[in-house]
Every structure is written in C-alpha cells, then in structure tokens.
PDB file of C-alpha atoms in Angstrom:
ATOM      1  CA  UNK A  21     133.757  56.649  21.142  1.00  0.00           C
ATOM      2  CA  UNK A  22     135.424  58.497  18.186  1.00  0.00           C
ATOM      3  CA  UNK A  23     136.285  55.982  15.904  1.00  0.00           C
ATOM      4  CA  UNK A  24     137.646  57.593  13.110  1.00  0.00           C
ATOM      5  CA  UNK A  25     138.224  61.155  11.729  1.00  0.00           C
ATOM      6  CA  UNK A  26     138.912  62.524   7.857  1.00  0.00           C
ATOM      7  CA  UNK A  27     139.231  65.537   6.064  1.00  0.00           C
ATOM      8  CA  UNK A  28     139.644  66.105   2.362  1.00  0.00           C
ATOM      9  CA  UNK A  29     139.942  69.253   0.260  1.00  0.00           C
ATOM     10  CA  UNK A  30     139.215  69.632  -3.480  1.00  0.00           C
ATOM     11  CA  UNK A  31     139.712  72.133  -6.124  1.00  0.00           C
ATOM     12  CA  UNK A  32     136.420  73.082  -7.749  1.00  0.00           C
ATOM     13  CA  UNK A  33     138.042  73.628 -11.183  1.00  0.00           C
ATOM     14  CA  UNK A  34     139.117  69.952 -11.048  1.00  0.00           C
ATOM     15  CA  UNK A  35     135.606  68.978 -10.441  1.00  0.00           C
ATOM     16  CA  UNK A  36     134.408  71.429 -13.486  1.00  0.00           C
ATOM     17  CA  UNK A  37     137.048  69.839 -15.630  1.00  0.00           C
ATOM     18  CA  UNK A  38     135.651  66.383 -15.042  1.00  0.00           C
ATOM     19  CA  UNK A  39     131.829  67.952 -15.811  1.00  0.00           C
ATOM     20  CA  UNK A  40     133.165  69.076 -18.971  1.00  0.00           C
ATOM     21  CA  UNK A  41     134.538  65.823 -19.870  1.00  0.00           C
ATOM     22  CA  UNK A  42     131.860  63.717 -18.391  1.00  0.00           C
ATOM     23  CA  UNK A  43     128.641  65.959 -18.119  1.00  0.00           C
ATOM     24  CA  UNK A  44     126.092  63.156 -17.105  1.00  0.00           C
ATOM     25  CA  UNK A  45     128.381  60.303 -16.289  1.00  0.00           C
ATOM     26  CA  UNK A  46     130.784  61.653 -13.286  1.00  0.00           C
ATOM     27  CA  UNK A  47     127.872  63.115 -11.035  1.00  0.00           C
ATOM     28  CA  UNK A  48     126.109  59.796 -11.717  1.00  0.00           C
ATOM     29  CA  UNK A  49     129.278  58.229 -10.281  1.00  0.00           C
ATOM     30  CA  UNK A  50     129.659  60.422  -7.481  1.00  0.00           C
ATOM     31  CA  UNK A  51     126.145  61.459  -6.038  1.00  0.00           C
ATOM     32  CA  UNK A  52     123.367  59.250  -4.753  1.00  0.00           C
ATOM     33  CA  UNK A  53     119.616  59.552  -6.238  1.00  0.00           C
ATOM     34  CA  UNK A  54     118.351  62.140  -3.777  1.00  0.00           C
ATOM     35  CA  UNK A  55     121.823  64.209  -4.097  1.00  0.00           C
ATOM     36  CA  UNK A  56     121.516  63.904  -7.990  1.00  0.00           C
ATOM     37  CA  UNK A  57     118.004  65.152  -7.795  1.00  0.00           C
ATOM     38  CA  UNK A  58     118.855  68.267  -5.855  1.00  0.00           C
ATOM     39  CA  UNK A  59     122.217  68.773  -8.011  1.00  0.00           C
ATOM     40  CA  UNK A  60     119.952  69.070 -11.213  1.00  0.00           C
ATOM     41  CA  UNK A  61     118.088  71.914  -9.794  1.00  0.00           C
ATOM     42  CA  UNK A  62     121.328  74.005  -9.288  1.00  0.00           C
ATOM     43  CA  UNK A  63     123.318  76.549 -11.551  1.00  0.00           C
ATOM     44  CA  UNK A  64     126.380  75.604 -13.625  1.00  0.00           C
ATOM     45  CA  UNK A  65     128.594  77.218 -11.061  1.00  0.00           C
ATOM     46  CA  UNK A  66     126.837  75.687  -7.881  1.00  0.00           C
ATOM     47  CA  UNK A  67     126.845  72.365  -9.648  1.00  0.00           C
ATOM     48  CA  UNK A  68     130.697  72.186  -9.487  1.00  0.00           C
ATOM     49  CA  UNK A  69     130.837  73.676  -5.981  1.00  0.00           C
ATOM     50  CA  UNK A  70     128.163  70.977  -4.812  1.00  0.00           C
ATOM     51  CA  UNK A  71     130.116  68.051  -6.438  1.00  0.00           C
ATOM     52  CA  UNK A  72     133.302  69.267  -4.863  1.00  0.00           C
ATOM     53  CA  UNK A  73     132.038  69.622  -1.472  1.00  0.00           C
ATOM     54  CA  UNK A  74     130.206  66.031  -1.729  1.00  0.00           C
ATOM     55  CA  UNK A  75     133.264  64.514  -3.064  1.00  0.00           C
ATOM     56  CA  UNK A  76     135.691  65.929  -0.368  1.00  0.00           C
ATOM     57  CA  UNK A  77     132.751  64.862   2.278  1.00  0.00           C
ATOM     58  CA  UNK A  78     132.597  61.323   1.141  1.00  0.00           C
ATOM     59  CA  UNK A  79     136.357  61.073   0.960  1.00  0.00           C
ATOM     60  CA  UNK A  80     136.833  62.440   4.518  1.00  0.00           C
ATOM     61  CA  UNK A  81     134.172  59.662   5.524  1.00  0.00           C
ATOM     62  CA  UNK A  82     136.256  57.070   3.712  1.00  0.00           C
ATOM     63  CA  UNK A  83     139.277  58.331   5.355  1.00  0.00           C
ATOM     64  CA  UNK A  84     137.454  58.099   8.897  1.00  0.00           C
ATOM     65  CA  UNK A  85     136.738  54.785   8.195  1.00  0.00           C
ATOM     66  CA  UNK A  86     140.410  53.884   7.172  1.00  0.00           C
ATOM     67  CA  UNK A  87     139.382  52.868   4.027  1.00  0.00           C
ATOM     68  CA  UNK A  88     139.397  55.735   1.606  1.00  0.00           C
ATOM     69  CA  UNK A  89     136.985  56.452  -1.165  1.00  0.00           C
ATOM     70  CA  UNK A  90     138.488  53.704  -3.534  1.00  0.00           C
ATOM     71  CA  UNK A  91     136.844  51.120  -1.230  1.00  0.00           C
ATOM     72  CA  UNK A  92     133.609  52.885  -0.763  1.00  0.00           C
ATOM     73  CA  UNK A  93     130.996  53.621  -3.484  1.00  0.00           C
ATOM     74  CA  UNK A  94     129.996  56.953  -3.165  1.00  0.00           C
ATOM     75  CA  UNK A  95     126.371  56.377  -4.300  1.00  0.00           C
ATOM     76  CA  UNK A  96     125.754  54.571  -1.357  1.00  0.00           C
ATOM     77  CA  UNK A  97     126.219  57.435   1.004  1.00  0.00           C
ATOM     78  CA  UNK A  98     123.525  60.179   0.608  1.00  0.00           C
ATOM     79  CA  UNK A  99     124.450  63.651   2.293  1.00  0.00           C
ATOM     80  CA  UNK A 100     121.395  66.104   2.455  1.00  0.00           C
ATOM     81  CA  UNK A 101     120.884  69.293   4.212  1.00  0.00           C
ATOM     82  CA  UNK A 102     118.023  68.651   6.890  1.00  0.00           C
ATOM     83  CA  UNK A 103     116.459  70.628   9.854  1.00  0.00           C
ATOM     84  CA  UNK A 104     119.776  70.122  12.111  1.00  0.00           C
ATOM     85  CA  UNK A 105     122.428  70.175   9.350  1.00  0.00           C
ATOM     86  CA  UNK A 106     123.904  67.595   7.102  1.00  0.00           C
ATOM     87  CA  UNK A 107     122.199  64.285   7.484  1.00  0.00           C
ATOM     88  CA  UNK A 108     124.028  61.145   6.465  1.00  0.00           C
ATOM     89  CA  UNK A 109     122.052  58.034   5.023  1.00  0.00           C
ATOM     90  CA  UNK A 110     123.813  54.933   3.951  1.00  0.00           C
ATOM     91  CA  UNK A 111     121.802  53.585   1.062  1.00  0.00           C
ATOM     92  CA  UNK A 112     123.694  50.371   0.292  1.00  0.00           C
ATOM     93  CA  UNK A 113     122.856  47.034   2.406  1.00  0.00           C
ATOM     94  CA  UNK A 114     126.728  46.305   2.427  1.00  0.00           C
ATOM     95  CA  UNK A 115     127.429  49.486   4.355  1.00  0.00           C
ATOM     96  CA  UNK A 116     124.788  48.653   7.087  1.00  0.00           C
ATOM     97  CA  UNK A 117     127.447  48.229   9.468  1.00  0.00           C
ATOM     98  CA  UNK A 118     128.074  51.922   9.564  1.00  0.00           C
ATOM     99  CA  UNK A 119     124.408  53.159   9.289  1.00  0.00           C
ATOM    100  CA  UNK A 120     123.722  52.648  13.068  1.00  0.00           C
ATOM    101  CA  UNK A 121     126.694  54.676  13.956  1.00  0.00           C
ATOM    102  CA  UNK A 122     126.736  58.462  14.506  1.00  0.00           C
ATOM    103  CA  UNK A 123     128.383  60.817  11.412  1.00  0.00           C
ATOM    104  CA  UNK A 124     129.129  64.342  11.696  1.00  0.00           C
ATOM    105  CA  UNK A 125     130.295  65.744   8.607  1.00  0.00           C
ATOM    106  CA  UNK A 126     130.984  69.400   7.928  1.00  0.00           C
ATOM    107  CA  UNK A 127     131.511  70.938   4.143  1.00  0.00           C
ATOM    108  CA  UNK A 128     132.747  74.452   3.549  1.00  0.00           C
ATOM    109  CA  UNK A 129     133.670  76.310   0.387  1.00  0.00           C
ATOM    110  CA  UNK A 130     136.026  79.094  -0.857  1.00  0.00           C
ATOM    111  CA  UNK A 131     135.953  80.542  -4.371  1.00  0.00           C
ATOM    112  CA  UNK A 132     138.354  77.622  -5.376  1.00  0.00           C
ATOM    113  CA  UNK A 133     137.912  74.825  -3.196  1.00  0.00           C
ATOM    114  CA  UNK A 134     135.874  72.762  -1.067  1.00  0.00           C
ATOM    115  CA  UNK A 135     136.938  70.871   2.148  1.00  0.00           C
ATOM    116  CA  UNK A 136     135.366  68.520   4.368  1.00  0.00           C
ATOM    117  CA  UNK A 137     135.523  67.065   7.778  1.00  0.00           C
ATOM    118  CA  UNK A 138     134.162  63.737   9.134  1.00  0.00           C
ATOM    119  CA  UNK A 139     133.800  62.449  12.618  1.00  0.00           C
ATOM    120  CA  UNK A 140     132.704  58.610  13.116  1.00  0.00           C
ATOM    121  CA  UNK A 141     131.152  57.757  16.381  1.00  0.00           C
ATOM    122  CA  UNK A 142     130.701  54.183  17.237  1.00  0.00           C
ATOM    123  CA  UNK A 143     128.283  53.168  19.798  1.00  0.00           C
TER     124      UNK A 143
END
C-alpha cells in the first residue's frame, strides 16, 4: 500500500553557492558515508549536480513521510546506484521503522535543476 509520495526540485546553482561557502561542511551535512565517498570521486560540476539530486531526493522522501527534511537527518539515508536502479538504505537506528518498507526514488537533472520523486510503500 502506498503510504506517501513526495517530490522536490532544487536549483543546482544554489547548491554550488553552498559548496563555495562551505566546501567540506555542506556535503558532510547532506551525504551519508557511502555517498560522500562516491561524491569525492566526481568532477567539480558533477559534484554540485550530485548534491542537488540527493538533496531533492531526501527532501522528497521526507515529504512522503509527512515530515520534511527538517525532521530527518540527511546522513541517515543512503541513496546509491545499484544493479536495479537507486537503492535506499536507512543507516540510523532511529529510522529503523522505515527500513523494512519499500522505497522508490527517481532523480533527474537538467543543466540548471535537479528533481526527485519518492514513493513510500508500507507492507
């Protein structure tokens, strides 16, 4: 059963501006350990795009939960590309209630924006 849906859009330039102001702090506040490791391998342009996509995806997931990103800690959610698309892993013990559920997340980019859509299924 679908328990919630969420969507979000982020301007990539906004993320680039945050990276300029907080080059190490901002990614550490948004990304999980596995995401941060992958992010560090990317080019400067791709880094801002990746962060914008992950920000939008985590915000969309928060909206699907009815919480928004302010009530979640972005580092507790890891969104990594797997064999069958994006794989969602909840890393924080406080979020274990969501880890058994099914999440479907899609991220897309244009030259200027990143958009994400999330569906939360409860069993």
